[in-house]
CSV table of C-alpha atoms in Angstrom, one decimal:
chain,number,residue,atom,x,y,z
A,1,MET,CA,233.1,53.3,176.4
A,2,LYS,CA,236.0,52.6,178.8
A,3,HIS,CA,236.0,52.3,182.5
A,4,LEU,CA,239.1,52.6,184.8
A,5,PHE,CA,239.5,50.6,187.8
A,6,LYS,CA,242.3,51.3,190.4
A,7,ALA,CA,243.8,49.3,193.2
A,8,GLU,CA,246.6,50.2,195.6
A,9,LEU,CA,249.0,47.4,196.9
A,10,ASN,CA,251.0,47.9,200.1
A,11,TRP,CA,253.6,45.4,201.3
A,12,THR,CA,256.3,45.7,204.0
A,13,SER,CA,259.0,43.3,204.7
A,14,THR,CA,258.5,41.4,207.9
A,15,LYS,CA,261.9,39.7,208.0
A,16,LYS,CA,263.4,39.1,211.3
A,17,GLU,CA,267.1,39.7,211.9
A,18,GLU,CA,267.8,36.0,212.0
A,19,GLU,CA,266.2,35.6,208.5
A,20,THR,CA,268.3,38.2,206.7
A,21,THR,CA,270.2,35.5,204.7
A,22,SER,CA,267.0,33.7,203.9
A,23,LYS,CA,265.4,34.0,200.4
A,24,PHE,CA,261.9,33.8,202.1
A,25,TYR,CA,259.8,36.9,202.1
A,26,SER,CA,256.3,37.2,203.6
A,27,LYS,CA,253.7,37.0,200.9
A,28,SER,CA,251.1,38.8,203.0
A,29,HIS,CA,250.0,42.3,201.8
A,30,GLN,CA,247.0,44.6,201.4
A,31,ILE,CA,245.0,45.9,198.5
A,32,LYS,CA,243.2,49.1,198.9
A,33,ILE,CA,240.3,50.2,196.6
A,34,GLU,CA,238.9,53.6,197.4
A,35,GLY,CA,235.7,53.5,199.4
A,36,LYS,CA,235.9,49.8,200.1
A,37,PRO,CA,237.2,47.6,202.9
A,38,VAL,CA,241.0,46.7,202.8
A,39,LEU,CA,241.7,43.2,201.4
A,40,ASP,CA,244.3,41.2,203.3
A,41,ILE,CA,245.9,38.9,200.8
A,42,SER,CA,248.8,36.4,200.7
A,43,ALA,CA,250.0,33.6,198.4
A,44,ALA,CA,248.2,30.3,198.4
A,45,LYS,CA,249.3,27.9,201.1
A,46,ALA,CA,251.0,25.8,198.5
A,47,PHE,CA,253.2,28.7,197.7
A,48,LYS,CA,254.2,29.5,201.4
A,49,GLY,CA,251.4,31.9,201.9
A,50,ASP,CA,249.1,32.5,204.9
A,51,PRO,CA,246.2,30.0,204.4
A,52,GLU,CA,243.9,32.2,206.4
A,53,LEU,CA,244.0,35.0,203.8
A,54,TYR,CA,242.7,35.3,200.3
A,55,ASN,CA,245.1,34.7,197.6
A,56,PRO,CA,245.3,35.9,193.9
A,57,GLU,CA,244.0,32.5,192.8
A,58,ASP,CA,241.1,32.7,195.0
A,59,LEU,CA,240.2,36.2,193.8
A,60,LEU,CA,240.5,35.3,190.1
A,61,LEU,CA,238.1,32.4,190.5
A,62,SER,CA,235.8,34.5,192.7
A,63,SER,CA,235.7,37.2,190.0
A,64,LEU,CA,234.8,34.8,187.3
A,65,VAL,CA,232.1,33.2,189.4
A,66,SER,CA,230.6,36.5,190.4
A,67,CYS,CA,230.8,38.0,186.9
A,68,HIS,CA,229.2,34.9,185.4
A,69,MET,CA,226.2,35.1,187.8
A,70,MET,CA,225.7,38.8,187.2
A,71,SER,CA,225.8,38.2,183.4
A,72,TYR,CA,223.4,35.2,183.8
A,73,LEU,CA,220.9,37.2,185.9
A,74,TYR,CA,221.0,39.9,183.3
A,75,VAL,CA,220.3,37.5,180.4
A,76,CYS,CA,217.5,35.8,182.5
A,77,SER,CA,215.9,39.2,183.1
A,78,GLN,CA,216.0,39.9,179.3
A,79,ASN,CA,214.3,36.6,178.7
A,80,GLY,CA,211.6,36.8,181.4
A,81,ILE,CA,213.0,34.1,183.6
A,82,GLU,CA,212.5,34.6,187.4
A,83,VAL,CA,215.5,33.3,189.1
A,84,LEU,CA,214.8,32.7,192.8
A,85,GLU,CA,218.2,31.1,193.8
A,86,TYR,CA,221.6,30.8,192.4
A,87,SER,CA,224.6,29.0,193.8
A,88,ASP,CA,227.9,27.8,192.4
A,89,ASN,CA,230.8,25.5,193.6
A,90,ALA,CA,233.3,26.4,191.0
A,91,GLU,CA,236.8,24.8,190.6
A,92,ALA,CA,240.0,26.1,188.9
A,93,THR,CA,242.9,24.1,187.7
A,94,LEU,CA,246.3,25.7,188.0
A,95,GLU,CA,249.3,24.1,186.5
A,96,VAL,CA,252.9,25.0,187.7
A,97,SER,CA,255.8,24.4,185.4
A,98,ASP,CA,259.2,23.2,186.4
A,99,ASN,CA,260.6,26.7,186.0
A,100,GLY,CA,258.1,28.0,188.6
A,101,SER,CA,255.8,29.8,186.1
A,102,GLY,CA,252.1,28.7,186.1
A,103,ARG,CA,248.8,29.3,184.6
A,104,PHE,CA,245.2,28.5,185.0
A,105,THR,CA,244.3,25.8,182.4
A,106,GLU,CA,240.5,25.4,183.1
A,107,VAL,CA,237.7,26.7,185.3
A,108,ARG,CA,234.6,24.7,185.9
A,109,LEU,CA,231.5,26.7,186.9
A,110,LYS,CA,228.9,24.6,188.5
A,111,PRO,CA,225.9,27.0,188.8
A,112,LYS,CA,222.7,25.6,190.4
A,113,VAL,CA,219.7,27.7,189.5
A,114,LYS,CA,216.2,27.6,190.9
A,115,ILE,CA,213.5,29.3,188.8
A,116,SER,CA,209.8,29.6,189.2
A,117,ASN,CA,208.5,28.5,185.8
A,118,PRO,CA,209.0,24.8,184.8
A,119,ASP,CA,208.5,25.6,181.1
A,120,GLN,CA,211.6,27.7,181.2
A,121,ILE,CA,214.2,25.1,182.3
A,122,GLU,CA,215.7,24.4,179.0
A,123,LEU,CA,216.1,28.2,178.1
A,124,ALA,CA,217.4,28.8,181.7
A,125,LEU,CA,220.2,26.2,181.1
A,126,ASN,CA,220.9,27.5,177.6
A,127,LEU,CA,221.3,31.0,178.8
A,128,HIS,CA,224.6,30.1,180.6
A,129,PHE,CA,226.3,30.2,177.2
A,130,LYS,CA,225.0,33.7,176.5
A,131,ALA,CA,226.1,34.8,180.0
A,132,ASN,CA,229.6,33.5,179.3
A,133,GLN,CA,229.7,35.5,176.0
A,134,LEU,CA,228.8,38.7,178.0
A,135,CYS,CA,231.0,38.0,181.1
A,136,PHE,CA,233.8,40.6,181.2
A,137,ILE,CA,236.0,38.4,183.3
A,138,ALA,CA,235.5,35.3,181.1
A,139,ASN,CA,236.2,37.4,178.1
A,140,SER,CA,239.6,38.3,179.6
A,141,CYS,CA,240.7,34.8,180.4
A,142,ASN,CA,243.0,32.7,178.2
A,143,PHE,CA,241.8,29.5,179.6
A,144,THR,CA,238.8,27.2,179.1
A,145,VAL,CA,235.7,28.1,181.2
A,146,LEU,CA,233.3,25.1,181.4
A,147,HIS,CA,229.8,25.2,182.6
A,148,GLU,CA,228.2,22.3,184.4
A,149,ALA,CA,224.8,24.0,185.1
A,150,SER,CA,221.7,22.6,186.6
A,151,CYS,CA,218.2,24.1,187.0
A,152,GLU,CA,215.3,23.2,189.2
A,153,ILE,CA,211.9,24.5,190.0
A,154,PHE,CA,211.8,26.4,193.3
A,155,THR,CA,209.4,24.7,195.7
A,156,ILE,CA,208.3,25.9,199.0
């Protein structure tokens, strides 16, 4: 089974007349996906982008974090684990070469999960491995995805 996803990118030069000899172009642009709000995107601040906008690196990391969570919730539901809270403070390492090319070399997911049953903590932690195997985005990456997961019992 295949699914097709579409995105439309629009960019317009914002060069001013005094900048016509400059090699600098605005990195800000828009991505439109039918039926969804427009995304205003730029390059990361380190690459002369607008630091107030999302950048491709933010979006790649966000996609991986989100996909892992959804895969994790799926495997927890299959295993009878009631997840009450889920948070993550993920980090991605990008290395840039002397020639200007670059690549992500590692992502560290740091999911913190709160569940209802204390007898399921070990299983809940182990299911991050299964979630990673199912995650569409992780399966599409050519860099290491590490998991530093923690699990606690939800208390009121």
